[in-house]
PDB file of C-alpha atoms in Angstrom:
ATOM      1  CA  UNK A   3     -75.605 -29.700  -8.124  1.00  0.00           C
ATOM      2  CA  UNK A   4     -75.178 -28.944  -5.197  1.00  0.00           C
ATOM      3  CA  UNK A   5     -78.816 -26.543  -3.286  1.00  0.00           C
ATOM      4  CA  UNK A   6     -77.158 -23.119  -4.300  1.00  0.00           C
ATOM      5  CA  UNK A   7     -76.781 -23.851  -7.459  1.00  0.00           C
ATOM      6  CA  UNK A   8     -80.075 -25.834  -8.085  1.00  0.00           C
ATOM      7  CA  UNK A   9     -81.757 -22.605  -6.131  1.00  0.00           C
ATOM      8  CA  UNK A  10     -79.655 -20.040  -9.265  1.00  0.00           C
ATOM      9  CA  UNK A  11     -81.306 -22.610 -11.556  1.00  0.00           C
ATOM     10  CA  UNK A  12     -85.141 -21.676 -10.384  1.00  0.00           C
ATOM     11  CA  UNK A  13     -83.843 -18.197 -10.367  1.00  0.00           C
ATOM     12  CA  UNK A  14     -82.827 -17.887 -13.768  1.00  0.00           C
ATOM     13  CA  UNK A  15     -86.009 -19.454 -15.062  1.00  0.00           C
ATOM     14  CA  UNK A  16     -87.927 -17.183 -13.342  1.00  0.00           C
ATOM     15  CA  UNK A  17     -86.643 -13.937 -14.470  1.00  0.00           C
ATOM     16  CA  UNK A  18     -86.183 -15.884 -17.960  1.00  0.00           C
ATOM     17  CA  UNK A  19     -82.672 -15.198 -18.630  1.00  0.00           C
ATOM     18  CA  UNK A  20     -82.297 -18.760 -20.456  1.00  0.00           C
ATOM     19  CA  UNK A  21     -78.301 -17.307 -22.009  1.00  0.00           C
ATOM     20  CA  UNK A  22     -77.005 -17.552 -18.806  1.00  0.00           C
ATOM     21  CA  UNK A  23     -79.132 -20.906 -17.513  1.00  0.00           C
ATOM     22  CA  UNK A  24     -77.446 -22.708 -20.883  1.00  0.00           C
ATOM     23  CA  UNK A  25     -74.568 -21.402 -20.309  1.00  0.00           C
ATOM     24  CA  UNK A  26     -74.107 -21.678 -16.544  1.00  0.00           C
ATOM     25  CA  UNK A  27     -72.655 -25.374 -16.343  1.00  0.00           C
ATOM     26  CA  UNK A  28     -68.998 -24.118 -18.313  1.00  0.00           C
ATOM     27  CA  UNK A  29     -68.659 -20.786 -16.072  1.00  0.00           C
ATOM     28  CA  UNK A  30     -68.704 -22.674 -12.942  1.00  0.00           C
ATOM     29  CA  UNK A  31     -66.873 -25.236 -14.397  1.00  0.00           C
ATOM     30  CA  UNK A  32     -64.560 -22.373 -15.658  1.00  0.00           C
ATOM     31  CA  UNK A  33     -65.074 -20.310 -11.925  1.00  0.00           C
ATOM     32  CA  UNK A  34     -63.583 -23.104  -9.834  1.00  0.00           C
ATOM     33  CA  UNK A  35     -60.832 -23.531 -12.356  1.00  0.00           C
ATOM     34  CA  UNK A  36     -59.629 -20.031 -10.864  1.00  0.00           C
ATOM     35  CA  UNK A  37     -60.385 -18.508 -14.737  1.00  0.00           C
ATOM     36  CA  UNK A  38     -62.880 -16.435 -13.391  1.00  0.00           C
ATOM     37  CA  UNK A  39     -63.299 -14.474 -10.353  1.00  0.00           C
ATOM     38  CA  UNK A  40     -66.738 -12.995  -8.575  1.00  0.00           C
ATOM     39  CA  UNK A  41     -67.324  -9.871 -11.327  1.00  0.00           C
ATOM     40  CA  UNK A  42     -66.078 -11.652 -14.162  1.00  0.00           C
ATOM     41  CA  UNK A  43     -68.804 -14.734 -13.104  1.00  0.00           C
ATOM     42  CA  UNK A  44     -70.707 -12.230 -13.237  1.00  0.00           C
ATOM     43  CA  UNK A  45     -69.977 -10.140 -16.360  1.00  0.00           C
ATOM     44  CA  UNK A  46     -69.630 -13.367 -18.822  1.00  0.00           C
ATOM     45  CA  UNK A  47     -72.723 -14.582 -17.151  1.00  0.00           C
ATOM     46  CA  UNK A  48     -74.409 -10.883 -18.944  1.00  0.00           C
ATOM     47  CA  UNK A  49     -73.047 -11.381 -21.484  1.00  0.00           C
ATOM     48  CA  UNK A  50     -73.866 -14.722 -22.907  1.00  0.00           C
ATOM     49  CA  UNK A  51     -77.893 -13.875 -22.134  1.00  0.00           C
ATOM     50  CA  UNK A  52     -77.391 -10.217 -23.973  1.00  0.00           C
ATOM     51  CA  UNK A  53     -75.617 -12.589 -26.451  1.00  0.00           C
ATOM     52  CA  UNK A  54     -78.815 -14.825 -26.603  1.00  0.00           C
ATOM     53  CA  UNK A  55     -81.634 -12.342 -27.005  1.00  0.00           C
ATOM     54  CA  UNK A  56     -79.318 -10.692 -29.438  1.00  0.00           C
ATOM     55  CA  UNK A  57     -79.634 -13.649 -31.287  1.00  0.00           C
ATOM     56  CA  UNK A  58     -82.973 -14.690 -30.796  1.00  0.00           C
ATOM     57  CA  UNK A  59     -83.450 -10.061 -32.044  1.00  0.00           C
ATOM     58  CA  UNK A  60     -82.044 -11.056 -35.324  1.00  0.00           C
ATOM     59  CA  UNK A  61     -83.822 -14.028 -36.379  1.00  0.00           C
ATOM     60  CA  UNK A  62     -86.318 -12.482 -35.633  1.00  0.00           C
ATOM     61  CA  UNK A  63     -86.074  -9.489 -37.546  1.00  0.00           C
ATOM     62  CA  UNK A  64     -84.654 -11.858 -40.643  1.00  0.00           C
ATOM     63  CA  UNK A  65     -88.058 -14.078 -40.331  1.00  0.00           C
ATOM     64  CA  UNK A  66     -90.629 -10.283 -40.577  1.00  0.00           C
ATOM     65  CA  UNK A  67     -88.231  -9.906 -43.529  1.00  0.00           C
ATOM     66  CA  UNK A  68     -88.717 -12.677 -46.104  1.00  0.00           C
ATOM     67  CA  UNK A  69     -86.686 -12.686 -47.790  1.00  0.00           C
ATOM     68  CA  UNK A  70     -86.308 -14.749 -50.869  1.00  0.00           C
ATOM     69  CA  UNK A  71     -83.057 -16.812 -49.530  1.00  0.00           C
ATOM     70  CA  UNK A  72     -80.483 -15.522 -46.712  1.00  0.00           C
ATOM     71  CA  UNK A  73     -77.972 -14.153 -49.066  1.00  0.00           C
ATOM     72  CA  UNK A  74     -75.007 -11.705 -48.327  1.00  0.00           C
ATOM     73  CA  UNK A  75     -72.360  -9.686 -50.027  1.00  0.00           C
ATOM     74  CA  UNK A  76     -69.643 -12.286 -47.683  1.00  0.00           C
ATOM     75  CA  UNK A  77     -71.634 -14.889 -50.560  1.00  0.00           C
ATOM     76  CA  UNK A  78     -71.986 -13.063 -53.520  1.00  0.00           C
ATOM     77  CA  UNK A  79     -69.071 -13.730 -55.931  1.00  0.00           C
ATOM     78  CA  UNK A  80     -68.073 -10.815 -57.297  1.00  0.00           C
ATOM     79  CA  UNK A  81     -64.594 -12.430 -59.185  1.00  0.00           C
ATOM     80  CA  UNK A  82     -67.528 -13.821 -61.089  1.00  0.00           C
ATOM     81  CA  UNK A  83     -68.927 -10.296 -62.251  1.00  0.00           C
ATOM     82  CA  UNK A  84     -66.134  -8.331 -63.189  1.00  0.00           C
ATOM     83  CA  UNK A  85     -68.225  -5.653 -64.423  1.00  0.00           C
ATOM     84  CA  UNK A  86     -70.185  -4.747 -61.680  1.00  0.00           C
ATOM     85  CA  UNK A  87     -69.271  -1.653 -59.560  1.00  0.00           C
ATOM     86  CA  UNK A  88     -67.867  -3.852 -56.465  1.00  0.00           C
ATOM     87  CA  UNK A  89     -66.463  -1.213 -54.772  1.00  0.00           C
ATOM     88  CA  UNK A  90     -70.179   0.586 -54.508  1.00  0.00           C
ATOM     89  CA  UNK A  91     -71.493  -1.961 -53.966  1.00  0.00           C
ATOM     90  CA  UNK A  92     -68.915  -2.479 -50.586  1.00  0.00           C
ATOM     91  CA  UNK A  93     -69.524   1.385 -49.405  1.00  0.00           C
ATOM     92  CA  UNK A  94     -72.816   0.952 -49.911  1.00  0.00           C
ATOM     93  CA  UNK A  95     -72.792  -1.884 -47.422  1.00  0.00           C
ATOM     94  CA  UNK A  96     -71.464   0.643 -44.674  1.00  0.00           C
ATOM     95  CA  UNK A  97     -75.110   1.792 -44.881  1.00  0.00           C
ATOM     96  CA  UNK A  98     -74.584   5.655 -44.904  1.00  0.00           C
ATOM     97  CA  UNK A  99     -77.623   5.429 -46.768  1.00  0.00           C
ATOM     98  CA  UNK A 100     -79.895   3.713 -44.519  1.00  0.00           C
ATOM     99  CA  UNK A 101     -79.220   6.099 -42.108  1.00  0.00           C
ATOM    100  CA  UNK A 102     -79.270   9.386 -43.878  1.00  0.00           C
ATOM    101  CA  UNK A 103     -83.199   8.179 -44.924  1.00  0.00           C
ATOM    102  CA  UNK A 104     -81.876   7.782 -48.452  1.00  0.00           C
ATOM    103  CA  UNK A 105     -82.479   4.413 -51.213  1.00  0.00           C
ATOM    104  CA  UNK A 106     -80.076   2.178 -53.599  1.00  0.00           C
ATOM    105  CA  UNK A 107     -81.323   1.202 -56.545  1.00  0.00           C
ATOM    106  CA  UNK A 108     -80.225  -1.745 -58.164  1.00  0.00           C
ATOM    107  CA  UNK A 109     -80.981  -2.046 -62.416  1.00  0.00           C
ATOM    108  CA  UNK A 110     -79.322  -4.306 -65.398  1.00  0.00           C
ATOM    109  CA  UNK A 111     -80.581  -7.221 -67.327  1.00  0.00           C
ATOM    110  CA  UNK A 112     -82.111 -10.497 -65.673  1.00  0.00           C
ATOM    111  CA  UNK A 113     -80.098 -12.220 -64.039  1.00  0.00           C
ATOM    112  CA  UNK A 114     -77.027 -10.175 -63.068  1.00  0.00           C
ATOM    113  CA  UNK A 115     -77.520 -10.557 -59.081  1.00  0.00           C
ATOM    114  CA  UNK A 116     -79.527  -7.598 -58.499  1.00  0.00           C
ATOM    115  CA  UNK A 117     -81.838  -8.808 -55.762  1.00  0.00           C
ATOM    116  CA  UNK A 118     -78.592 -10.578 -54.583  1.00  0.00           C
ATOM    117  CA  UNK A 119     -77.600  -7.359 -53.756  1.00  0.00           C
ATOM    118  CA  UNK A 120     -80.518  -5.368 -52.498  1.00  0.00           C
ATOM    119  CA  UNK A 121     -81.388  -8.638 -50.431  1.00  0.00           C
ATOM    120  CA  UNK A 122     -77.477  -8.362 -49.163  1.00  0.00           C
ATOM    121  CA  UNK A 123     -77.274  -4.747 -48.168  1.00  0.00           C
ATOM    122  CA  UNK A 124     -81.479  -5.508 -46.185  1.00  0.00           C
ATOM    123  CA  UNK A 125     -79.204  -8.279 -44.571  1.00  0.00           C
ATOM    124  CA  UNK A 126     -76.417  -6.322 -43.750  1.00  0.00           C
ATOM    125  CA  UNK A 127     -79.558  -3.450 -42.160  1.00  0.00           C
ATOM    126  CA  UNK A 128     -80.642  -6.138 -40.177  1.00  0.00           C
ATOM    127  CA  UNK A 129     -77.808  -6.826 -38.476  1.00  0.00           C
ATOM    128  CA  UNK A 130     -77.266  -3.270 -37.371  1.00  0.00           C
ATOM    129  CA  UNK A 131     -80.811  -3.979 -36.253  1.00  0.00           C
ATOM    130  CA  UNK A 132     -83.060  -2.902 -38.690  1.00  0.00           C
ATOM    131  CA  UNK A 133     -86.283  -3.534 -39.780  1.00  0.00           C
ATOM    132  CA  UNK A 134     -86.596  -4.782 -43.076  1.00  0.00           C
ATOM    133  CA  UNK A 135     -89.376  -5.674 -45.185  1.00  0.00           C
ATOM    134  CA  UNK A 136     -88.655  -7.244 -49.280  1.00  0.00           C
ATOM    135  CA  UNK A 137     -91.417  -8.065 -51.719  1.00  0.00           C
ATOM    136  CA  UNK A 138     -92.385  -7.979 -55.626  1.00  0.00           C
ATOM    137  CA  UNK A 139     -93.814  -4.716 -57.125  1.00  0.00           C
ATOM    138  CA  UNK A 140     -96.557  -6.349 -57.997  1.00  0.00           C
ATOM    139  CA  UNK A 141     -97.403  -8.296 -54.886  1.00  0.00           C
ATOM    140  CA  UNK A 142     -97.550  -5.034 -53.137  1.00  0.00           C
ATOM    141  CA  UNK A 143     -99.411  -3.888 -55.818  1.00  0.00           C
ATOM    142  CA  UNK A 144    -101.974  -6.278 -55.278  1.00  0.00           C
ATOM    143  CA  UNK A 145    -101.885  -5.911 -51.616  1.00  0.00           C
ATOM    144  CA  UNK A 146    -102.426  -2.429 -51.645  1.00  0.00           C
ATOM    145  CA  UNK A 147    -105.578  -3.126 -54.751  1.00  0.00           C
ATOM    146  CA  UNK A 148    -107.275  -5.472 -52.309  1.00  0.00           C
ATOM    147  CA  UNK A 149    -107.252  -2.691 -49.473  1.00  0.00           C
ATOM    148  CA  UNK A 150    -108.687  -0.823 -51.973  1.00  0.00           C
ATOM    149  CA  UNK A 151    -111.722  -3.399 -52.628  1.00  0.00           C
ATOM    150  CA  UNK A 152    -111.956  -4.597 -48.578  1.00  0.00           C
ATOM    151  CA  UNK A 153    -111.123  -1.187 -47.050  1.00  0.00           C
ATOM    152  CA  UNK A 154    -107.883  -2.437 -45.120  1.00  0.00           C
ATOM    153  CA  UNK A 155    -105.910   0.312 -47.778  1.00  0.00           C
ATOM    154  CA  UNK A 156    -105.024   2.749 -44.893  1.00  0.00           C
ATOM    155  CA  UNK A 157    -103.912  -0.407 -42.490  1.00  0.00           C
ATOM    156  CA  UNK A 158    -101.602  -2.480 -45.446  1.00  0.00           C
ATOM    157  CA  UNK A 159    -100.269   1.717 -46.254  1.00  0.00           C
ATOM    158  CA  UNK A 160     -98.932   1.663 -42.480  1.00  0.00           C
ATOM    159  CA  UNK A 161     -97.846  -1.535 -42.510  1.00  0.00           C
ATOM    160  CA  UNK A 162     -95.861  -1.024 -45.812  1.00  0.00           C
ATOM    161  CA  UNK A 163     -94.559   2.718 -44.270  1.00  0.00           C
ATOM    162  CA  UNK A 164     -93.202   0.805 -41.253  1.00  0.00           C
ATOM    163  CA  UNK A 165     -90.038  -0.812 -42.139  1.00  0.00           C
ATOM    164  CA  UNK A 166     -86.636   0.466 -42.236  1.00  0.00           C
ATOM    165  CA  UNK A 167     -85.863  -0.514 -45.538  1.00  0.00           C
ATOM    166  CA  UNK A 168     -88.692  -1.564 -48.214  1.00  0.00           C
ATOM    167  CA  UNK A 169     -87.687  -3.642 -50.646  1.00  0.00           C
ATOM    168  CA  UNK A 170     -89.282  -3.484 -54.319  1.00  0.00           C
ATOM    169  CA  UNK A 171     -88.481  -6.174 -56.109  1.00  0.00           C
ATOM    170  CA  UNK A 172     -88.543  -6.140 -59.915  1.00  0.00           C
ATOM    171  CA  UNK A 173     -90.367  -2.388 -60.295  1.00  0.00           C
ATOM    172  CA  UNK A 174     -91.175  -0.910 -63.338  1.00  0.00           C
ATOM    173  CA  UNK A 175     -91.833  -4.093 -65.209  1.00  0.00           C
ATOM    174  CA  UNK A 176     -95.064  -2.929 -67.202  1.00  0.00           C
ATOM    175  CA  UNK A 177     -97.009  -0.193 -68.058  1.00  0.00           C
ATOM    176  CA  UNK A 178     -98.838   0.889 -64.764  1.00  0.00           C
ATOM    177  CA  UNK A 179    -102.827   1.371 -64.354  1.00  0.00           C
ATOM    178  CA  UNK A 180    -103.814   5.280 -62.942  1.00  0.00           C
ATOM    179  CA  UNK A 181    -104.357   3.491 -59.666  1.00  0.00           C
ATOM    180  CA  UNK A 182    -101.603   1.251 -59.127  1.00  0.00           C
ATOM    181  CA  UNK A 183     -99.671   4.964 -59.848  1.00  0.00           C
ATOM    182  CA  UNK A 184    -101.271   6.584 -57.424  1.00  0.00           C
ATOM    183  CA  UNK A 185    -100.941   4.036 -54.868  1.00  0.00           C
ATOM    184  CA  UNK A 186     -97.097   3.855 -55.916  1.00  0.00           C
ATOM    185  CA  UNK A 187     -97.184   7.617 -55.357  1.00  0.00           C
ATOM    186  CA  UNK A 188     -98.678   7.403 -51.962  1.00  0.00           C
ATOM    187  CA  UNK A 189     -96.294   4.952 -50.462  1.00  0.00           C
ATOM    188  CA  UNK A 190     -93.451   6.681 -51.347  1.00  0.00           C
ATOM    189  CA  UNK A 191     -94.854  10.342 -50.118  1.00  0.00           C
ATOM    190  CA  UNK A 192     -95.369   8.418 -47.169  1.00  0.00           C
ATOM    191  CA  UNK A 193     -91.902   6.929 -46.446  1.00  0.00           C
ATOM    192  CA  UNK A 194     -90.315  10.053 -47.174  1.00  0.00           C
ATOM    193  CA  UNK A 195     -87.087   9.830 -45.182  1.00  0.00           C
ATOM    194  CA  UNK A 196     -87.288   5.887 -45.267  1.00  0.00           C
ATOM    195  CA  UNK A 197     -85.172   3.938 -47.002  1.00  0.00           C
ATOM    196  CA  UNK A 198     -86.134   1.955 -50.191  1.00  0.00           C
ATOM    197  CA  UNK A 199     -84.508  -0.163 -52.231  1.00  0.00           C
ATOM    198  CA  UNK A 200     -85.847  -0.738 -56.030  1.00  0.00           C
ATOM    199  CA  UNK A 201     -83.879  -3.528 -58.533  1.00  0.00           C
ATOM    200  CA  UNK A 202     -85.392  -3.463 -62.322  1.00  0.00           C
ATOM    201  CA  UNK A 203     -84.368  -4.364 -65.715  1.00  0.00           C
ATOM    202  CA  UNK A 204     -84.841  -0.719 -66.380  1.00  0.00           C
ATOM    203  CA  UNK A 205     -82.320   2.471 -65.726  1.00  0.00           C
ATOM    204  CA  UNK A 206     -85.306   4.520 -63.892  1.00  0.00           C
ATOM    205  CA  UNK A 207     -84.797   7.259 -66.710  1.00  0.00           C
ATOM    206  CA  UNK A 208     -86.816   4.520 -68.250  1.00  0.00           C
ATOM    207  CA  UNK A 209     -89.670   4.614 -65.477  1.00  0.00           C
ATOM    208  CA  UNK A 210     -91.911   7.858 -66.582  1.00  0.00           C
ATOM    209  CA  UNK A 211     -93.100   6.281 -69.604  1.00  0.00           C
ATOM    210  CA  UNK A 212     -94.979   3.715 -67.303  1.00  0.00           C
ATOM    211  CA  UNK A 213     -96.739   6.157 -65.419  1.00  0.00           C
ATOM    212  CA  UNK A 214    -100.426   7.232 -67.480  1.00  0.00           C
ATOM    213  CA  UNK A 215    -100.429  10.352 -65.683  1.00  0.00           C
ATOM    214  CA  UNK A 216     -96.668  12.871 -66.556  1.00  0.00           C
ATOM    215  CA  UNK A 217     -97.668  14.696 -63.616  1.00  0.00           C
ATOM    216  CA  UNK A 218     -97.498  12.020 -61.448  1.00  0.00           C
ATOM    217  CA  UNK A 219     -94.443  10.546 -62.752  1.00  0.00           C
ATOM    218  CA  UNK A 220     -92.695  13.151 -62.218  1.00  0.00           C
ATOM    219  CA  UNK A 221     -93.174  14.097 -59.150  1.00  0.00           C
ATOM    220  CA  UNK A 222     -92.307  10.655 -57.803  1.00  0.00           C
ATOM    221  CA  UNK A 223     -89.500  10.135 -59.990  1.00  0.00           C
ATOM    222  CA  UNK A 224     -87.759  12.416 -58.980  1.00  0.00           C
ATOM    223  CA  UNK A 225     -88.166  12.799 -56.017  1.00  0.00           C
ATOM    224  CA  UNK A 226     -87.040   9.155 -55.913  1.00  0.00           C
ATOM    225  CA  UNK A 227     -84.345   9.394 -57.701  1.00  0.00           C
ATOM    226  CA  UNK A 228     -82.679  11.983 -56.811  1.00  0.00           C
ATOM    227  CA  UNK A 229     -82.107  10.546 -53.446  1.00  0.00           C
ATOM    228  CA  UNK A 230     -80.956   7.122 -54.560  1.00  0.00           C
ATOM    229  CA  UNK A 231     -77.594   5.979 -55.149  1.00  0.00           C
ATOM    230  CA  UNK A 232     -77.733   4.644 -58.445  1.00  0.00           C
ATOM    231  CA  UNK A 233     -75.881   0.405 -59.031  1.00  0.00           C
ATOM    232  CA  UNK A 234     -75.714  -0.191 -62.437  1.00  0.00           C
ATOM    233  CA  UNK A 235     -75.103  -3.685 -62.596  1.00  0.00           C
ATOM    234  CA  UNK A 236     -74.405  -3.998 -66.210  1.00  0.00           C
ATOM    235  CA  UNK A 237     -72.422  -7.748 -66.773  1.00  0.00           C
ATOM    236  CA  UNK A 238     -73.094 -11.388 -68.346  1.00  0.00           C
ATOM    237  CA  UNK A 239     -75.274 -13.462 -66.012  1.00  0.00           C
ATOM    238  CA  UNK A 240     -74.873 -14.464 -62.310  1.00  0.00           C
ATOM    239  CA  UNK A 241     -76.837 -16.579 -62.655  1.00  0.00           C
ATOM    240  CA  UNK A 242     -75.376 -19.514 -64.537  1.00  0.00           C
ATOM    241  CA  UNK A 243     -72.680 -18.964 -61.366  1.00  0.00           C
ATOM    242  CA  UNK A 244     -75.105 -20.425 -58.950  1.00  0.00           C
ATOM    243  CA  UNK A 245     -76.429 -23.091 -60.570  1.00  0.00           C
ATOM    244  CA  UNK A 246     -75.255 -27.021 -59.847  1.00  0.00           C
ATOM    245  CA  UNK A 247     -71.610 -27.886 -60.469  1.00  0.00           C
ATOM    246  CA  UNK A 248     -71.577 -31.152 -62.754  1.00  0.00           C
ATOM    247  CA  UNK A 249     -69.378 -33.487 -63.007  1.00  0.00           C
ATOM    248  CA  UNK A 250     -66.061 -31.226 -64.983  1.00  0.00           C
ATOM    249  CA  UNK A 251     -67.046 -28.843 -61.752  1.00  0.00           C
ATOM    250  CA  UNK A 252     -68.428 -26.297 -64.529  1.00  0.00           C
ATOM    251  CA  UNK A 253     -71.705 -24.993 -63.977  1.00  0.00           C
ATOM    252  CA  UNK A 254     -74.887 -27.852 -65.393  1.00  0.00           C
ATOM    253  CA  UNK A 255     -76.399 -26.526 -68.164  1.00  0.00           C
ATOM    254  CA  UNK A 256     -80.010 -28.480 -67.542  1.00  0.00           C
ATOM    255  CA  UNK A 257     -80.426 -26.744 -64.379  1.00  0.00           C
ATOM    256  CA  UNK A 258     -82.971 -24.237 -64.287  1.00  0.00           C
ATOM    257  CA  UNK A 259     -82.393 -20.404 -63.163  1.00  0.00           C
TER     258      UNK A 259
END
């Protein structure tokens, strides 16, 4: 290793350009072999650093999203559920709804893949630079209730408003208390112009009776539903297709899920 190469390595360390540092030897070999000119050598090194930074940022956003699993649309078996609106879901993967501040509501029976699709659409958003937060609706309501108790409600609400996409999984599972309904109203109102993805076993038209105050329900749900893309997921359960395969190559009926 020449003195000049050693000095270059030290400079890259000082500037925290580890992407360049990791590929320096390979790029030097290419340059010495005549594959890269001076400007090409510099450009390729810069691109290595850009790629490294983009990868680190993506990994950071994925950690912050707190997904239950790293679900993607590429990993969803649409053929296993032919009744699902595959064309609509793939169209939503273009994320026009995100750029317009609209929401997405996948709903249908248990096990059809609603949570997978929700996380997959959000994963697509993360790949395009969006900040995402995934949580069960019950957990969100619990966090806000805790905020009332310890006077951190404003901070907790700000944390939920901040992401570009907030996933409320398992929405409308049971009757809401007046306090929970008010918290949801505040959350949806404050996130006006920021996207939600809401999964539910119930159709949105069946959410209204779960709110103790009809006025709150009307104000919140009309605002939410009218600015959303609804995905009707009414098909046989998707979960058996994700079970471990048995000796016959078919899903093992003894596996959980």
